[in-house]
Amino acid sequence: MSSSFAFVPQSCISLARELSHRTALYLPVTMSSSSNLVAMKKIVQQLRFEASINRVKVSQAAADLQQFCMQNAMQDPLLTGVSSSTNPFRPQKVCSFL
Amino acid sequence: MCDQTFMAITFGPCDSCSKASPLMNIYIKSDPINYCSFCMEMMACQALQSGESLATLKSESDSLKKKLEEERAKLHDVELNQVAEKVELVSALSIRTRRVLKGHGNKVLCMDWCKDKRRLVSSSQDGKVIVWDGYTLNKEHAVTMPCTWVMACAYAPSGCAVACGGLDNKCSVYPLSLDKNENLAAKKKSVAMHTNYLSGCSFTNSDMQLLTSSGDGTCALWDVESGQLLQSFHGHTADVLSLNLAPSETGNTFVSGGCDKKANVWDMRSGQNVQSFETHDSDINCVKYYPTGDAFASASDDGTCRLYDLRADREVAVYQKDSIIFGASSVDFSLSGRLLFAGYNDYTINVWDVLKGNRISILFGHENRVSCVKVSPDGTSFASASWDTSLRIWA
C-alpha cells in the first residue's frame, strides 16, 4: 500500500539538505543524476529570480530610514522618556507630609 | 535500465505510469510527487532544455551568484552611519527595571505582548505557559503543556487566545476564557504539525491564521479553525529559529532566520523566497522587521546584530563590539526605529542607535541568559525574558 505523505527519517533529511541547497524540493536519499539536475535547475531558477528584482541605492534607502526615525522620534516613549504620570509602568512617587 | 539503489519509504502505484513499484517521494512546490525511479528520470530529462546538463547549470549558477554580488555592490555607495552623521546623538536613556515577573519554575524561553499593551504571555522550559497582567503582576491564566521546552508562544490579535509549542512538534491554540475555574487545557486545539521542534509562531493579522517555523527547516501557514496547511515555505537548509511578519496591514511577507546563517524574506501567498541574505557568521537566533517594513534586524550567535535593507537588498549596518563575545538571542526595535534592543547570552541587554551604529547603553539585571526581548505595542516599555526564570519590564 502506498501513502501520500511519508516522513523522511532524520539522517535522510541532513543528506537531502546538502543536495537541496536553496531549492524548494525535499529529495529522497539518492545520488542519481536526475535529482542533482532537478536540484540545480531549482537553484538556477531561484538565482535568476533574485537577480531580477529592482534595487535601490543604499544612500536612498538609508535616507528613508533616517527620515522615518526623525519623524517619529517624538512619539517614541522609550527614546524621549515619559513622566511618571503618563507611563503606567513607572511607579508614581507619592509625596506625603510627615 | 538500471539505476542506483535508493531508500524507498513507500511502495505502490506510481503517479505517472501506475505500475506498482518502490516509489520516490519528493515535493515540488509543496505538492507531493510519488514516482517510480524510471518516471523520475524521465521527468528530470524532460525538464531540461536542449543542451543543458549538470555542468552548464552549475556554471550558470556560479555566474548568476557573481552577478548578484556585483549588482548588490554597485548600489553600496555610502554607509548608513555616514548618512546619519548629521543626526544628533541620542541623549542618555533613563531606562530601568520597573516590574519583575516571578512565577516560572524554569528558564523562560519566549514571551509576547497582547495588543492591549498590558498583558503578556510567556512560556518556559518546564512546560508552563502563563498570561500576566504587566501593571499589577497578576497571573491571569496558567496552562501546563504536555511537553517541556515550550520555545514559542504568541498572543492572538484579539487577545482571546494564545498559541504555543515546542518539543512536541506542534503548535496548539488555547482560547482564554474569563472563567477562572475553566480548565484551559481541555479547550486546546492542535493547529500545526511539523516533523521537528517548533521554534517560532505568530498569528497573522487575524486570529484565523497562524504562521509557524520549525527545526525541520520549513515555515508554514495554517488555518486555525480547520488545522489545514495553507502554504509551506521551503528553502532553508537547516533549522529555522525565528520568524517575523511584516508590519503593514496589507503586508503579506515575512522574514525567517535559521541555523544556515541565512535570513529569507517570503511571499506568503505564493510561498516564494523573495530575497535572501547571508552575511552572518553563525546561526541567526532572531529576526525583526523595522517599523516601516523596509528593513529588518537579525541577532546571531556570532555576537553581532545586523540591519538589512530590503529595497537596497543588502546589509546596511552591523552592531558589534570586540567586547561582546556572547551570542545575541533576540532583538526588537523601539516605536520610531531609532533604538535597537538586543538581548545577549552574557545576561545583558544592549541598546544600540540604529542610525549611528553605536551602543547607547547596557542594561543589567538578569542573572542568566536573556532569551527574548519585545517592545510593547504602544512603545512605552519593553519586556525581557530570561533563563533566570523571571521576566522584567523596563521603561
Coordinates of C-alpha atoms in Angstrom, one line a residue:
Chain A
M1 CA 0.0 0.0 0.0
S2 CA 1.2 3.5 -0.6
S3 CA 0.9 6.6 1.5
S4 CA 0.8 10.1 0.1
F5 CA 2.9 11.7 2.8
A6 CA 6.0 9.8 4.0
F7 CA 8.1 11.4 6.8
V8 CA 11.7 11.1 5.9
P9 CA 13.9 10.0 8.8
Q10 CA 16.4 12.4 10.4
S11 CA 19.5 11.0 8.7
C12 CA 18.0 11.3 5.3
I13 CA 16.9 14.9 5.9
S14 CA 20.5 16.1 6.5
L15 CA 21.8 14.4 3.3
A16 CA 18.8 15.7 1.4
R17 CA 19.5 19.2 2.7
E18 CA 23.0 19.1 1.3
L19 CA 21.6 18.3 -2.1
S20 CA 18.7 20.7 -2.0
H21 CA 20.6 23.9 -1.1
R22 CA 18.3 26.8 -1.8
T23 CA 15.7 24.6 -3.6
A24 CA 12.0 24.0 -2.9
L25 CA 12.4 20.2 -3.1
Y26 CA 13.0 17.7 -0.3
L27 CA 14.8 15.0 -2.1
P28 CA 14.9 11.3 -1.4
V29 CA 18.3 9.7 -0.4
T30 CA 19.7 9.0 -3.8
M31 CA 22.8 10.2 -5.7
S32 CA 21.2 9.6 -9.1
S33 CA 21.9 12.3 -11.6
S34 CA 18.2 13.2 -12.1
S35 CA 17.8 14.6 -8.6
N36 CA 21.0 16.6 -8.9
L37 CA 19.8 18.0 -12.1
V38 CA 16.4 18.9 -10.7
A39 CA 18.1 20.5 -7.7
M40 CA 20.5 22.5 -9.8
K41 CA 17.6 23.7 -12.0
K42 CA 15.8 24.9 -9.0
I43 CA 18.9 26.7 -7.7
V44 CA 19.4 28.4 -11.1
Q45 CA 15.7 29.4 -11.3
Q46 CA 15.8 30.9 -7.8
L47 CA 19.0 32.8 -8.6
R48 CA 17.5 34.2 -11.8
F49 CA 14.5 35.4 -9.9
E50 CA 16.7 37.0 -7.2
A51 CA 18.9 38.7 -9.8
S52 CA 16.0 40.3 -11.5
I53 CA 14.5 42.3 -8.6
N54 CA 14.7 46.0 -8.5
R55 CA 17.2 47.6 -6.2
V56 CA 17.5 51.0 -4.7
K57 CA 20.8 52.7 -3.8
V58 CA 21.9 52.4 -0.2
S59 CA 22.0 56.2 0.1
Q60 CA 18.4 56.5 -0.8
A61 CA 17.3 53.6 1.5
A62 CA 19.4 55.0 4.4
A63 CA 17.9 58.4 3.9
D64 CA 14.4 57.0 4.1
L65 CA 15.2 55.0 7.3
Q66 CA 16.6 58.2 8.8
Q67 CA 13.6 60.2 7.8
F68 CA 11.2 57.8 9.5
C69 CA 13.3 57.8 12.7
M70 CA 13.3 61.6 12.8
Q71 CA 9.6 61.9 12.0
N72 CA 8.6 59.5 14.8
A73 CA 11.2 60.4 17.4
M74 CA 8.7 62.5 19.4
Q75 CA 6.2 59.6 19.5
D76 CA 8.7 57.2 20.9
P77 CA 8.3 57.0 24.7
L78 CA 11.4 54.9 25.2
L79 CA 13.5 57.4 23.3
T80 CA 12.2 60.6 24.8
G81 CA 11.3 59.3 28.2
V82 CA 7.9 59.9 29.7
S83 CA 7.0 61.3 33.1
S84 CA 5.6 59.1 35.8
S85 CA 2.1 60.3 35.4
T86 CA 1.7 59.2 31.8
N87 CA 3.7 55.9 31.8
P88 CA 1.8 53.2 33.6
F89 CA 4.9 51.2 34.2
R90 CA 6.7 53.9 36.1
P91 CA 5.7 53.9 39.8
Q92 CA 4.3 57.1 40.9
K93 CA 6.2 58.7 43.7
V94 CA 3.8 59.8 46.3
C95 CA 4.9 62.7 48.5
S96 CA 3.5 62.7 52.0
F97 CA 3.8 65.4 54.6
L98 CA 5.1 63.9 57.8
Chain B
M1 CA 17.7 0.5 -17.4
C2 CA 19.4 0.1 -14.1
D3 CA 19.6 2.9 -11.7
Q4 CA 21.3 3.3 -8.3
T5 CA 19.6 1.9 -5.2
F6 CA 17.7 4.3 -3.1
M7 CA 15.8 4.0 0.2
A8 CA 12.2 3.5 -0.7
I9 CA 9.8 4.6 2.0
T10 CA 6.7 3.7 0.2
F11 CA 5.6 1.0 -2.3
G12 CA 2.7 1.3 -4.6
P13 CA 1.3 2.5 -7.9
C14 CA 3.4 5.2 -9.5
D15 CA 1.6 8.5 -10.1
S16 CA 2.5 8.6 -13.7
C17 CA 2.8 5.1 -15.0
S18 CA 0.5 3.3 -12.5
K19 CA 2.8 0.3 -12.1
A20 CA 3.4 -0.9 -8.6
S21 CA 7.0 -0.4 -7.6
P22 CA 9.1 1.3 -4.9
L23 CA 8.3 5.0 -5.0
M24 CA 10.5 8.1 -4.6
N25 CA 8.6 10.7 -2.6
I26 CA 9.5 14.2 -3.4
Y27 CA 7.8 17.6 -3.1
I28 CA 7.7 20.1 -5.9
K29 CA 6.4 23.4 -4.7
S30 CA 4.9 21.6 -1.7
D31 CA 3.0 19.2 -3.9
P32 CA 3.8 15.6 -3.2
I33 CA 5.0 13.6 -6.2
N34 CA 5.4 9.9 -5.9
Y35 CA 7.0 8.4 -9.0
C36 CA 8.9 5.2 -9.6
S37 CA 12.5 5.7 -10.3
F38 CA 12.1 5.4 -14.1
C39 CA 9.4 8.1 -14.3
M40 CA 11.5 10.3 -12.1
E41 CA 14.4 10.1 -14.6
M42 CA 12.1 10.8 -17.5
M43 CA 10.6 13.8 -15.7
A44 CA 14.1 15.2 -14.9
C45 CA 15.2 14.8 -18.5
Q46 CA 12.1 16.5 -19.9
A47 CA 12.6 19.4 -17.6
L48 CA 15.9 20.2 -19.2
Q49 CA 16.1 22.4 -22.2
S50 CA 18.3 21.1 -25.0
G51 CA 22.0 21.4 -24.3
E52 CA 21.5 21.7 -20.5
S53 CA 23.5 19.4 -18.3
L54 CA 24.7 19.4 -14.8
A55 CA 27.9 21.2 -15.8
T56 CA 26.1 24.0 -17.7
L57 CA 23.7 24.5 -14.9
K58 CA 26.5 24.7 -12.4
S59 CA 28.4 27.3 -14.4
E60 CA 25.2 29.3 -14.8
S61 CA 24.5 29.2 -11.1
D62 CA 28.1 30.4 -10.4
S63 CA 27.8 33.2 -12.9
L64 CA 24.4 34.3 -11.5
K65 CA 25.8 34.3 -8.0
K66 CA 28.6 36.5 -9.1
K67 CA 26.2 38.8 -10.9
L68 CA 24.1 39.1 -7.8
E69 CA 27.2 40.2 -5.8
E70 CA 28.1 42.8 -8.4
E71 CA 24.6 44.2 -8.6
R72 CA 24.5 44.5 -4.8
A73 CA 27.9 46.1 -4.6
K74 CA 27.1 48.7 -7.3
L75 CA 24.4 50.2 -5.1
H76 CA 26.6 50.3 -2.0
D77 CA 27.6 53.9 -2.4
V78 CA 27.5 55.0 1.2
E79 CA 27.2 53.5 4.7
L80 CA 24.2 54.1 6.9
N81 CA 26.2 55.8 9.7
Q82 CA 27.7 58.2 7.2
V83 CA 24.3 59.2 6.1
A84 CA 23.3 59.7 9.7
E85 CA 26.3 61.8 10.7
K86 CA 24.4 65.0 11.0
V87 CA 21.8 63.4 13.2
E88 CA 22.2 64.4 16.9
L89 CA 23.2 61.7 19.4
V90 CA 20.6 60.1 21.5
S91 CA 20.6 61.5 25.0
A92 CA 21.2 59.2 27.9
L93 CA 18.2 57.0 28.4
S94 CA 16.7 56.5 31.8
I95 CA 15.5 53.0 31.3
R96 CA 15.3 50.8 34.4
T97 CA 13.6 47.7 35.5
R98 CA 10.1 48.6 36.6
R99 CA 8.5 45.2 37.1
V100 CA 9.9 41.8 37.8
L101 CA 7.5 38.9 36.9
K102 CA 8.3 35.9 39.0
G103 CA 6.5 32.6 38.8
H104 CA 8.0 30.4 36.3
G105 CA 9.9 27.4 37.7
N106 CA 12.4 27.1 35.0
K107 CA 14.0 29.0 32.1
V108 CA 11.6 31.4 30.4
L109 CA 12.1 30.8 26.6
C110 CA 9.7 33.1 24.9
M111 CA 7.2 35.9 25.5
D112 CA 4.7 38.0 23.6
W113 CA 2.7 41.2 24.3
C114 CA -1.1 41.4 23.9
K115 CA -2.4 44.3 21.8
D116 CA -4.0 45.8 24.9
K117 CA -0.4 46.8 25.9
R118 CA -0.6 45.4 29.4
R119 CA -0.9 41.6 29.2
L120 CA 1.9 39.3 28.3
V121 CA 2.2 35.6 27.7
S122 CA 5.4 33.7 28.5
S123 CA 6.4 30.1 28.1
S124 CA 9.2 28.2 29.8
Q125 CA 11.2 25.0 29.8
D126 CA 9.0 23.3 32.4
G127 CA 6.1 23.4 30.0
K128 CA 4.2 26.2 31.7
V129 CA 2.6 29.0 29.7
I130 CA 1.5 31.9 31.9
V131 CA -0.6 35.0 31.0
W132 CA 0.4 38.0 33.1
D133 CA -1.1 41.4 33.7
G134 CA 2.0 43.7 33.4
Y135 CA 0.6 46.5 35.5
T136 CA -0.5 44.5 38.5
L137 CA 1.8 41.5 38.3
N138 CA -1.2 39.2 38.5
K139 CA -1.1 35.8 36.8
E140 CA -4.3 35.7 34.9
H141 CA -4.0 32.2 33.3
A142 CA -1.6 29.3 33.5
V143 CA -1.6 26.3 31.2
T144 CA 0.7 23.3 31.5
M145 CA 1.7 21.9 28.2
P146 CA 2.2 18.2 27.8
C147 CA 5.8 18.8 26.6
T148 CA 8.8 20.6 28.0
W149 CA 10.8 23.4 26.3
V150 CA 7.9 25.5 25.0
M151 CA 10.0 27.6 22.7
A152 CA 7.4 29.6 21.1
C153 CA 4.3 31.5 22.2
A154 CA 2.2 34.2 20.7
Y155 CA -0.8 36.2 21.7
A156 CA -3.7 36.4 19.2
P157 CA -4.5 39.9 17.9
S158 CA -8.0 39.8 19.6
G159 CA -6.4 38.9 22.9
C160 CA -8.7 35.9 23.2
A161 CA -6.3 33.1 22.6
V162 CA -2.6 32.2 22.8
A163 CA -0.6 29.8 20.6
C164 CA 2.3 27.9 21.9
G165 CA 4.5 24.9 21.1
G166 CA 7.9 23.4 21.3
L167 CA 9.4 20.0 21.6
D168 CA 6.0 18.4 20.8
N169 CA 6.5 19.5 17.2
K170 CA 3.0 21.0 17.3
C171 CA 1.6 24.5 17.7
S172 CA -1.6 24.5 19.9
V173 CA -4.0 27.3 20.3
Y174 CA -5.7 27.8 23.7
P175 CA -8.7 30.1 23.9
L176 CA -8.5 32.2 27.0
S177 CA -11.7 32.3 29.0
L178 CA -12.7 34.7 31.7
D179 CA -14.0 32.0 33.9
K180 CA -11.2 31.2 36.3
N181 CA -12.5 27.7 37.0
E182 CA -12.4 26.6 33.5
N183 CA -9.7 24.1 32.5
L184 CA -7.9 25.7 29.7
A185 CA -6.1 22.6 28.7
A186 CA -9.4 20.9 27.8
K187 CA -10.1 23.5 25.1
K188 CA -6.7 23.1 23.4
K189 CA -6.7 23.0 19.6
S190 CA -3.7 21.5 17.8
V191 CA -3.2 23.5 14.7
A192 CA 0.3 23.0 13.3
M193 CA 2.2 19.7 12.8
H194 CA 5.9 19.7 12.0
T195 CA 8.4 16.9 11.9
N196 CA 10.7 18.7 14.3
Y197 CA 10.5 21.1 17.2
L198 CA 8.6 24.3 16.8
S199 CA 10.9 27.3 17.1
G200 CA 8.5 30.3 16.4
C201 CA 4.9 31.1 15.9
S202 CA 2.9 34.2 15.1
F203 CA -0.7 35.0 14.3
T204 CA -1.2 36.9 11.1
N205 CA -3.4 40.0 11.1
S206 CA -6.4 37.9 12.4
D207 CA -6.9 35.1 14.8
M208 CA -7.7 32.8 11.9
Q209 CA -4.2 32.1 10.5
L210 CA -1.0 31.0 12.2
L211 CA 2.5 31.2 10.8
T212 CA 5.0 28.7 12.3
S213 CA 8.7 28.0 11.9
S214 CA 10.3 24.7 12.8
G215 CA 13.5 22.8 13.4
D216 CA 12.7 20.8 10.3
G217 CA 13.8 23.7 8.2
T218 CA 10.4 24.9 7.0
C219 CA 7.9 27.6 7.8
A220 CA 4.2 27.0 7.3
L221 CA 0.9 28.9 7.3
W222 CA -2.1 27.2 8.9
D223 CA -5.8 27.8 9.2
V224 CA -6.6 27.8 12.9
E225 CA -10.2 26.6 12.6
S226 CA -9.6 23.6 10.4
G227 CA -5.9 23.0 11.2
Q228 CA -5.2 22.8 7.4
L229 CA -1.9 23.7 5.9
L230 CA -2.4 26.7 3.7
Q231 CA 1.1 27.2 2.4
S232 CA 4.6 25.9 3.2
F233 CA 7.9 27.6 2.7
H234 CA 10.9 25.5 1.8
G235 CA 14.3 27.0 1.3
H236 CA 16.3 26.9 4.5
T237 CA 18.8 24.2 4.6
A238 CA 18.9 23.9 8.4
D239 CA 16.6 24.6 11.4
V240 CA 14.6 27.8 11.2
L241 CA 14.9 29.6 14.5
S242 CA 12.8 32.7 14.2
L243 CA 10.2 34.4 12.0
N244 CA 8.6 37.9 12.0
L245 CA 5.6 39.2 10.0
A246 CA 5.9 42.5 8.0
P247 CA 4.1 45.2 10.0
S248 CA 1.8 46.7 7.4
E249 CA -1.9 45.7 7.4
T250 CA -1.9 44.6 3.8
G251 CA 1.5 43.1 4.1
N252 CA 1.9 39.5 3.0
T253 CA 5.6 38.9 3.5
F254 CA 7.5 37.6 6.4
V255 CA 11.2 37.1 7.2
S256 CA 12.7 34.0 8.7
G257 CA 16.2 33.3 10.1
G258 CA 17.9 30.0 10.7
C259 CA 20.9 27.9 11.6
D260 CA 22.1 28.0 7.9
K261 CA 23.1 31.7 8.7
K262 CA 20.5 32.9 6.2
A263 CA 17.7 35.3 6.6
N264 CA 15.0 34.7 3.9
V265 CA 12.1 37.0 3.0
W266 CA 9.0 35.1 1.8
D267 CA 5.8 36.0 0.0
M268 CA 3.0 34.4 2.0
R269 CA 0.6 33.8 -0.9
S270 CA 2.9 32.2 -3.4
G271 CA 5.4 30.5 -1.0
Q272 CA 8.2 32.0 -3.0
N273 CA 11.5 33.0 -1.4
V274 CA 11.7 36.6 -2.5
Q275 CA 15.1 37.7 -1.0
S276 CA 17.9 36.0 0.8
F277 CA 20.7 37.4 3.0
E278 CA 23.7 35.5 4.2
T279 CA 26.3 37.7 5.9
H280 CA 26.2 36.3 9.5
D281 CA 29.0 34.0 10.7
S282 CA 26.7 31.8 12.8
D283 CA 23.1 30.8 13.5
I284 CA 20.6 33.6 13.3
N285 CA 18.6 33.5 16.5
C286 CA 16.1 36.2 15.9
V287 CA 14.8 38.4 13.1
K288 CA 12.6 41.5 13.5
Y289 CA 11.2 44.0 11.0
Y290 CA 11.9 47.7 11.2
P291 CA 8.6 49.6 11.9
T292 CA 8.2 50.6 8.2
G293 CA 8.7 47.1 6.9
D294 CA 11.5 48.2 4.6
A295 CA 14.3 46.7 6.6
F296 CA 14.9 44.1 9.3
A297 CA 17.4 43.3 12.0
S298 CA 18.8 40.0 12.9
A299 CA 20.6 38.7 16.1
S300 CA 23.1 35.9 15.8
D301 CA 25.3 33.6 17.8
D302 CA 28.3 35.4 16.3
G303 CA 27.7 38.2 18.8
T304 CA 26.5 40.7 16.2
C305 CA 23.2 42.2 15.2
R306 CA 22.8 43.3 11.6
L307 CA 20.4 45.6 9.8
Y308 CA 19.3 44.5 6.3
D309 CA 17.5 46.9 3.9
L310 CA 15.0 45.2 1.7
R311 CA 14.9 47.8 -1.0
A312 CA 18.7 48.0 -1.3
D313 CA 18.8 44.3 -1.0
R314 CA 21.9 44.3 1.3
E315 CA 23.2 44.5 4.8
V316 CA 23.5 48.2 5.8
A317 CA 24.7 48.2 9.4
V318 CA 26.4 45.9 11.8
Y319 CA 26.0 46.4 15.5
Q320 CA 29.1 44.8 17.2
K321 CA 31.8 45.4 19.7
D322 CA 35.0 43.5 20.3
S323 CA 34.0 43.2 24.0
I324 CA 30.8 41.3 23.0
I325 CA 31.7 37.7 22.6
F326 CA 28.5 36.0 23.6
G327 CA 25.7 35.5 21.1
A328 CA 22.7 37.7 20.7
S329 CA 19.5 35.9 21.3
S330 CA 16.8 38.4 20.5
V331 CA 16.2 41.9 19.1
D332 CA 13.5 44.4 18.8
F333 CA 13.1 48.0 17.6
S334 CA 11.6 50.9 19.5
L335 CA 8.5 52.6 18.1
S336 CA 10.4 55.1 15.9
G337 CA 13.0 52.6 14.9
R338 CA 15.8 54.6 16.4
L339 CA 16.6 52.2 19.2
L340 CA 17.5 48.6 18.9
F341 CA 17.2 46.5 22.0
A342 CA 19.2 43.3 21.9
G343 CA 19.4 40.5 24.5
Y344 CA 22.6 38.6 24.8
N345 CA 23.8 35.3 26.3
D346 CA 26.1 37.3 28.7
Y347 CA 23.0 38.3 30.7
T348 CA 22.8 41.9 29.4
I349 CA 20.6 43.9 27.1
N350 CA 22.4 46.4 24.9
V351 CA 20.6 49.4 23.5
W352 CA 22.0 50.4 20.0
D353 CA 21.5 53.5 18.0
V354 CA 20.1 52.1 14.7
L355 CA 21.3 55.0 12.6
K356 CA 24.7 55.8 14.0
G357 CA 25.6 52.2 14.8
N358 CA 27.0 52.9 18.3
R359 CA 25.9 51.4 21.6
I360 CA 23.9 53.8 23.7
S361 CA 23.7 51.8 27.0
I362 CA 23.9 48.4 28.6
L363 CA 21.1 47.2 30.8
F364 CA 22.0 44.8 33.7
G365 CA 19.5 43.0 35.8
H366 CA 19.1 39.4 34.6
E367 CA 21.0 36.7 36.3
N368 CA 21.1 34.4 33.3
R369 CA 20.8 34.5 29.5
V370 CA 18.3 36.8 28.1
S371 CA 16.2 34.7 25.7
C372 CA 13.6 37.1 24.4
V373 CA 13.1 40.9 24.2
K374 CA 9.9 42.5 23.0
V375 CA 8.8 46.2 22.9
S376 CA 5.2 46.7 24.0
P377 CA 2.7 47.6 21.2
D378 CA 2.5 51.3 22.3
G379 CA 6.2 51.6 22.7
T380 CA 6.1 52.7 26.4
S381 CA 8.1 49.8 27.7
F382 CA 9.8 46.6 26.7
A383 CA 9.8 43.2 28.3
S384 CA 12.7 40.7 28.5
A385 CA 12.5 37.0 29.3
S386 CA 15.5 35.2 30.7
W387 CA 16.8 31.8 31.7
D388 CA 16.9 33.1 35.3
T389 CA 13.1 32.2 35.4
S390 CA 12.0 35.8 35.6
L391 CA 10.7 38.4 33.1
R392 CA 11.5 42.1 33.5
I393 CA 9.6 45.1 32.2
W394 CA 11.8 48.1 31.5
A395 CA 10.6 51.6 30.9

